[in-house]
């Protein structure tokens, strides 16, 4: 009767991102390939195991006026030109395969310019297998004896796995083997000699820890990203001889032509992981089978001959190794038929197409479009890395543009904490690739600053370990148990003969009873000794348990203290981060305010310069006006002097018509120059009690209170204009007399044919602004005075003084 099956414990659910506080930087390694020719100029030098140095080539120094600059870049590890594939694998890929067997994901990609050795590093060459065949070899060396039978695991279209019982798997194997052209490669086939040397690895490599109570299955898939479209390189395109095929020119194709595969779409599974929908996944059981599948897809990959590389990859290739593991049941005989207990881990090996400049590759047509798409996808990868680094360094939350490229969208989960990320930067040290290598180094240096969340550990199923070998005990422990039992039996006294031949035999039974009693006594003594030792051992165990418990309590107390300290430090860090953000925000505001103030300062400085220039112009105009007025004053002074010192002339008598002055009550000095001409106007100036003089003298001024100067000039219309300049006479401190002019009366005669009428006004006519005349307005005329010194005649010594006009109260 088969024993009752124990109930499978529930799988522990580990929340995604429970260890997000632990992060690891992206591991970036550098590999320098050897030069193709010994006489080539080298621009990259390996300084030590972690640093390389770039030298500016001679040609660039001449083009840049002899500018010589050496730049050093650091990596996690640098592999020189003599590094073997095995050394590179042990450092870079071996830890990723070890994590794969433990249920963790990994991403490894090669990056560099065209012709830098990326494909050689990933795939290898005859006799020097690359990272991909070595990863496959390590996987199958580790799980070889624990693999499930074919078709026990079955992939579906939802990026997960279904599990079948042994009977269903057997039926499907028989069905597949009956097909004429089985899709799954057989392990009994002979290895293709084309790649036999590439998968022959001399060094045996195996993972250290493999769960013996689980069964494993390996599935591989191979895709390429070409012109930002995803193609399945393992897809078998069915051939239909009836339905015609159409090419890109919308013309029918021959039935013998190859129909290219359809592009695939990216989907998101229930765990928010990205996968290629409808991608072919092939179950493999050995390194030879897996590499045969890879080689079949490699022949479909797009390569082309460019000016820089004879076989240049024109697409990004992604080879996925998916490891499926499920625990055995409680009996250790069959696979546990629970889909929730399946663990799926994946290792993605990516061979990126080389970045290149089209002016160097001489690309045209399709090659030019391919190069543009390659550079665009690599630029998107670089942008994603920059945004990730900025978000982590400055605490921002910018959206990472994963969706701008199929390459970054496919691997977004790795950068969000779904596995380790490793990058191998391949460089060619020749001088012609200096600028491209410089850009690659800068990208690699920036990528090292990006941190990826550490993946969570695989959940423990909860079944008893050692189930696989429970019903198949090993030789060592059984032999030890038999030896102990034999030693215990030999310590008992031997039993006497129990054969009774005579009915009267009275010795055999007593001897047997005596031997059994001795054995019983010995057994009792051994039991008592065992009990004593058991009690002693229990006491020791109890003491040990107490010691362990005390140590656990002590450690737990220390851990609690450490957790409190860590919590306090976290709170302090959060406070400082908030303070830092606040200060950054204030600094940003101050920078903006400073920018505004600087702009205002520049505007005010410009306005100040404009006003200064305007003041300079006004000052220049003022100086010119002062010079002009000074000239006018000088000219007027000379004119008055000439009139004042002009000799008397005999003027024929004219018929005078006197006009009574408005100021007849005061005594006047009537100063009429010798050049005075009598006019025939009806209204004539007449001042009673006036002393008439032709030249002003001190004696006449001392007797009068008023002074009147008759001035005549020729108007613009040819008529004589008479001006009566009147003023008050004052005594000066020097004993002389001074005159302050107060007003001017004008008498003018006009022709009746003119448009203007004759007029007599006591107000001088207005003159245009800036006119050159000795009298500009009444205020100016009335502010001029004549001062005579005591005992002097009114001659060349008189002076003009600008004095304000006295106003009547």
PDB file of N, CA and C in Angstrom, residues 189-237:
ATOM      1  N   UNK A 189      22.288  13.369 -32.484  1.00  0.00           N
ATOM      2  CA  UNK A 189      22.861  13.805 -33.744  1.00  0.00           C
ATOM      3  C   UNK A 189      24.339  14.104 -33.582  1.00  0.00           C
ATOM      4  N   UNK A 190      25.024  14.014 -34.678  1.00  0.00           N
ATOM      5  CA  UNK A 190      26.439  14.324 -34.664  1.00  0.00           C
ATOM      6  C   UNK A 190      26.628  15.840 -34.671  1.00  0.00           C
ATOM      7  N   UNK A 191      27.628  16.311 -33.932  1.00  0.00           N
ATOM      8  CA  UNK A 191      27.862  17.745 -33.822  1.00  0.00           C
ATOM      9  C   UNK A 191      28.347  18.273 -35.157  1.00  0.00           C
ATOM     10  N   UNK A 192      27.787  19.442 -35.522  1.00  0.00           N
ATOM     11  CA  UNK A 192      28.182  20.077 -36.781  1.00  0.00           C
ATOM     12  C   UNK A 192      29.653  20.474 -36.698  1.00  0.00           C
ATOM     13  N   UNK A 193      30.479  20.019 -37.626  1.00  0.00           N
ATOM     14  CA  UNK A 193      31.914  20.370 -37.550  1.00  0.00           C
ATOM     15  C   UNK A 193      32.176  21.854 -37.731  1.00  0.00           C
ATOM     16  N   UNK A 194      31.173  22.609 -38.213  1.00  0.00           N
ATOM     17  CA  UNK A 194      31.368  24.036 -38.424  1.00  0.00           C
ATOM     18  C   UNK A 194      31.585  24.783 -37.119  1.00  0.00           C
ATOM     19  N   UNK A 195      30.959  24.289 -36.039  1.00  0.00           N
ATOM     20  CA  UNK A 195      31.122  24.951 -34.750  1.00  0.00           C
ATOM     21  C   UNK A 195      31.577  23.986 -33.665  1.00  0.00           C
ATOM     22  N   UNK A 196      32.047  22.818 -34.039  1.00  0.00           N
ATOM     23  CA  UNK A 196      32.456  21.835 -33.036  1.00  0.00           C
ATOM     24  C   UNK A 196      33.603  22.357 -32.185  1.00  0.00           C
ATOM     25  N   UNK A 197      34.563  23.067 -32.817  1.00  0.00           N
ATOM     26  CA  UNK A 197      35.703  23.582 -32.049  1.00  0.00           C
ATOM     27  C   UNK A 197      35.315  24.722 -31.109  1.00  0.00           C
ATOM     28  N   UNK A 198      34.209  25.396 -31.388  1.00  0.00           N
ATOM     29  CA  UNK A 198      33.827  26.534 -30.559  1.00  0.00           C
ATOM     30  C   UNK A 198      33.200  26.111 -29.244  1.00  0.00           C
ATOM     31  N   UNK A 199      32.590  24.916 -29.189  1.00  0.00           N
ATOM     32  CA  UNK A 199      31.915  24.472 -27.959  1.00  0.00           C
ATOM     33  C   UNK A 199      32.760  23.450 -27.194  1.00  0.00           C
ATOM     34  N   UNK A 200      33.933  23.137 -27.724  1.00  0.00           N
ATOM     35  CA  UNK A 200      34.814  22.221 -27.011  1.00  0.00           C
ATOM     36  C   UNK A 200      35.606  23.007 -25.976  1.00  0.00           C
ATOM     37  N   UNK A 201      35.169  22.925 -24.731  1.00  0.00           N
ATOM     38  CA  UNK A 201      35.802  23.655 -23.640  1.00  0.00           C
ATOM     39  C   UNK A 201      36.649  22.679 -22.834  1.00  0.00           C
ATOM     40  N   UNK A 202      37.920  22.960 -22.741  1.00  0.00           N
ATOM     41  CA  UNK A 202      38.840  22.067 -22.037  1.00  0.00           C
ATOM     42  C   UNK A 202      38.644  22.147 -20.523  1.00  0.00           C
ATOM     43  N   UNK A 203      38.354  23.331 -20.013  1.00  0.00           N
ATOM     44  CA  UNK A 203      38.255  23.503 -18.569  1.00  0.00           C
ATOM     45  C   UNK A 203      36.853  23.129 -18.105  1.00  0.00           C
ATOM     46  N   UNK A 204      36.763  22.291 -17.081  1.00  0.00           N
ATOM     47  CA  UNK A 204      35.474  21.900 -16.520  1.00  0.00           C
ATOM     48  C   UNK A 204      35.037  22.947 -15.500  1.00  0.00           C
ATOM     49  N   UNK A 205      33.825  23.418 -15.659  1.00  0.00           N
ATOM     50  CA  UNK A 205      33.298  24.465 -14.785  1.00  0.00           C
ATOM     51  C   UNK A 205      31.903  24.069 -14.323  1.00  0.00           C
ATOM     52  N   UNK A 206      31.661  24.227 -13.028  1.00  0.00           N
ATOM     53  CA  UNK A 206      30.400  23.803 -12.446  1.00  0.00           C
ATOM     54  C   UNK A 206      30.031  24.743 -11.310  1.00  0.00           C
ATOM     55  N   UNK A 207      28.719  24.915 -11.113  1.00  0.00           N
ATOM     56  CA  UNK A 207      28.242  25.765 -10.019  1.00  0.00           C
ATOM     57  C   UNK A 207      28.505  25.075  -8.685  1.00  0.00           C
ATOM     58  N   UNK A 208      28.733  25.879  -7.658  1.00  0.00           N
ATOM     59  CA  UNK A 208      29.084  25.329  -6.351  1.00  0.00           C
ATOM     60  C   UNK A 208      27.878  24.728  -5.644  1.00  0.00           C
ATOM     61  N   UNK A 209      26.746  25.407  -5.681  1.00  0.00           N
ATOM     62  CA  UNK A 209      25.564  24.944  -4.960  1.00  0.00           C
ATOM     63  C   UNK A 209      24.422  24.715  -5.933  1.00  0.00           C
ATOM     64  N   UNK A 210      23.956  23.464  -5.982  1.00  0.00           N
ATOM     65  CA  UNK A 210      22.822  23.095  -6.827  1.00  0.00           C
ATOM     66  C   UNK A 210      21.817  22.354  -5.948  1.00  0.00           C
ATOM     67  N   UNK A 211      20.568  22.753  -6.041  1.00  0.00           N
ATOM     68  CA  UNK A 211      19.520  22.115  -5.245  1.00  0.00           C
ATOM     69  C   UNK A 211      19.256  20.721  -5.811  1.00  0.00           C
ATOM     70  N   UNK A 212      19.619  19.702  -5.053  1.00  0.00           N
ATOM     71  CA  UNK A 212      19.453  18.326  -5.519  1.00  0.00           C
ATOM     72  C   UNK A 212      18.013  17.864  -5.447  1.00  0.00           C
ATOM     73  N   UNK A 213      17.159  18.558  -4.726  1.00  0.00           N
ATOM     74  CA  UNK A 213      15.755  18.161  -4.587  1.00  0.00           C
ATOM     75  C   UNK A 213      14.866  18.853  -5.605  1.00  0.00           C
ATOM     76  N   UNK A 214      15.439  19.335  -6.690  1.00  0.00           N
ATOM     77  CA  UNK A 214      14.677  19.969  -7.768  1.00  0.00           C
ATOM     78  C   UNK A 214      15.077  19.358  -9.102  1.00  0.00           C
ATOM     79  N   UNK A 215      14.200  19.526 -10.067  1.00  0.00           N
ATOM     80  CA  UNK A 215      14.500  19.121 -11.442  1.00  0.00           C
ATOM     81  C   UNK A 215      14.555  20.383 -12.287  1.00  0.00           C
ATOM     82  N   UNK A 216      15.321  20.329 -13.369  1.00  0.00           N
ATOM     83  CA  UNK A 216      15.609  21.519 -14.154  1.00  0.00           C
ATOM     84  C   UNK A 216      15.296  21.267 -15.618  1.00  0.00           C
ATOM     85  N   UNK A 217      14.973  22.365 -16.294  1.00  0.00           N
ATOM     86  CA  UNK A 217      14.793  22.363 -17.744  1.00  0.00           C
ATOM     87  C   UNK A 217      15.367  23.639 -18.333  1.00  0.00           C
ATOM     88  N   UNK A 218      15.974  23.508 -19.498  1.00  0.00           N
ATOM     89  CA  UNK A 218      16.635  24.645 -20.143  1.00  0.00           C
ATOM     90  C   UNK A 218      15.923  24.924 -21.456  1.00  0.00           C
ATOM     91  N   UNK A 219      15.519  26.201 -21.646  1.00  0.00           N
ATOM     92  CA  UNK A 219      14.888  26.662 -22.880  1.00  0.00           C
ATOM     93  C   UNK A 219      15.699  27.830 -23.419  1.00  0.00           C
ATOM     94  N   UNK A 220      15.898  27.852 -24.728  1.00  0.00           N
ATOM     95  CA  UNK A 220      16.654  28.933 -25.360  1.00  0.00           C
ATOM     96  C   UNK A 220      15.791  29.573 -26.440  1.00  0.00           C
ATOM     97  N   UNK A 221      16.026  30.878 -26.635  1.00  0.00           N
ATOM     98  CA  UNK A 221      15.379  31.632 -27.713  1.00  0.00           C
ATOM     99  C   UNK A 221      16.403  32.609 -28.263  1.00  0.00           C
ATOM    100  N   UNK A 222      16.195  33.022 -29.507  1.00  0.00           N
ATOM    101  CA  UNK A 222      17.179  33.882 -30.179  1.00  0.00           C
ATOM    102  C   UNK A 222      16.424  34.880 -31.042  1.00  0.00           C
ATOM    103  N   UNK A 223      16.604  36.184 -30.734  1.00  0.00           N
ATOM    104  CA  UNK A 223      15.923  37.232 -31.492  1.00  0.00           C
ATOM    105  C   UNK A 223      16.958  38.258 -31.926  1.00  0.00           C
ATOM    106  N   UNK A 224      16.552  39.089 -32.879  1.00  0.00           N
ATOM    107  CA  UNK A 224      17.370  40.219 -33.281  1.00  0.00           C
ATOM    108  C   UNK A 224      16.488  41.459 -33.380  1.00  0.00           C
ATOM    109  N   UNK A 225      17.062  42.609 -33.097  1.00  0.00           N
ATOM    110  CA  UNK A 225      16.362  43.896 -33.220  1.00  0.00           C
ATOM    111  C   UNK A 225      17.010  44.626 -34.392  1.00  0.00           C
ATOM    112  N   UNK A 226      16.256  44.709 -35.498  1.00  0.00           N
ATOM    113  CA  UNK A 226      16.773  45.265 -36.743  1.00  0.00           C
ATOM    114  C   UNK A 226      15.878  46.422 -37.163  1.00  0.00           C
ATOM    115  N   UNK A 227      16.474  47.609 -37.297  1.00  0.00           N
ATOM    116  CA  UNK A 227      15.717  48.820 -37.655  1.00  0.00           C
ATOM    117  C   UNK A 227      14.554  49.053 -36.688  1.00  0.00           C
ATOM    118  N   UNK A 228      14.822  48.749 -35.397  1.00  0.00           N
ATOM    119  CA  UNK A 228      13.841  48.928 -34.319  1.00  0.00           C
ATOM    120  C   UNK A 228      12.630  48.012 -34.480  1.00  0.00           C
ATOM    121  N   UNK A 229      12.819  46.877 -35.149  1.00  0.00           N
ATOM    122  CA  UNK A 229      11.812  45.826 -35.234  1.00  0.00           C
ATOM    123  C   UNK A 229      12.408  44.545 -34.673  1.00  0.00           C
ATOM    124  N   UNK A 230      11.574  43.719 -34.029  1.00  0.00           N
ATOM    125  CA  UNK A 230      12.031  42.487 -33.390  1.00  0.00           C
ATOM    126  C   UNK A 230      11.679  41.316 -34.299  1.00  0.00           C
ATOM    127  N   UNK A 231      12.663  40.472 -34.581  1.00  0.00           N
ATOM    128  CA  UNK A 231      12.476  39.301 -35.429  1.00  0.00           C
ATOM    129  C   UNK A 231      12.949  38.061 -34.678  1.00  0.00           C
ATOM    130  N   UNK A 232      12.201  36.957 -34.856  1.00  0.00           N
ATOM    131  CA  UNK A 232      12.528  35.681 -34.230  1.00  0.00           C
ATOM    132  C   UNK A 232      13.433  34.906 -35.183  1.00  0.00           C
ATOM    133  N   UNK A 233      14.685  34.699 -34.773  1.00  0.00           N
ATOM    134  CA  UNK A 233      15.643  34.007 -35.635  1.00  0.00           C
ATOM    135  C   UNK A 233      15.451  32.506 -35.634  1.00  0.00           C
ATOM    136  N   UNK A 234      14.637  31.966 -34.740  1.00  0.00           N
ATOM    137  CA  UNK A 234      14.370  30.530 -34.692  1.00  0.00           C
ATOM    138  C   UNK A 234      13.031  30.165 -35.307  1.00  0.00           C
ATOM    139  N   UNK A 235      12.329  31.148 -35.821  1.00  0.00           N
ATOM    140  CA  UNK A 235      11.005  30.893 -36.387  1.00  0.00           C
ATOM    141  C   UNK A 235      11.148  30.208 -37.742  1.00  0.00           C
ATOM    142  N   UNK A 236      10.395  29.126 -37.911  1.00  0.00           N
ATOM    143  CA  UNK A 236      10.357  28.408 -39.191  1.00  0.00           C
ATOM    144  C   UNK A 236       9.173  28.931 -39.981  1.00  0.00           C
ATOM    145  N   UNK A 237       9.462  29.633 -41.095  1.00  0.00           N
ATOM    146  CA  UNK A 237       8.396  30.221 -41.902  1.00  0.00           C
ATOM    147  C   UNK A 237       7.786  29.141 -42.783  1.00  0.00           C
TER     148      UNK A 237
END
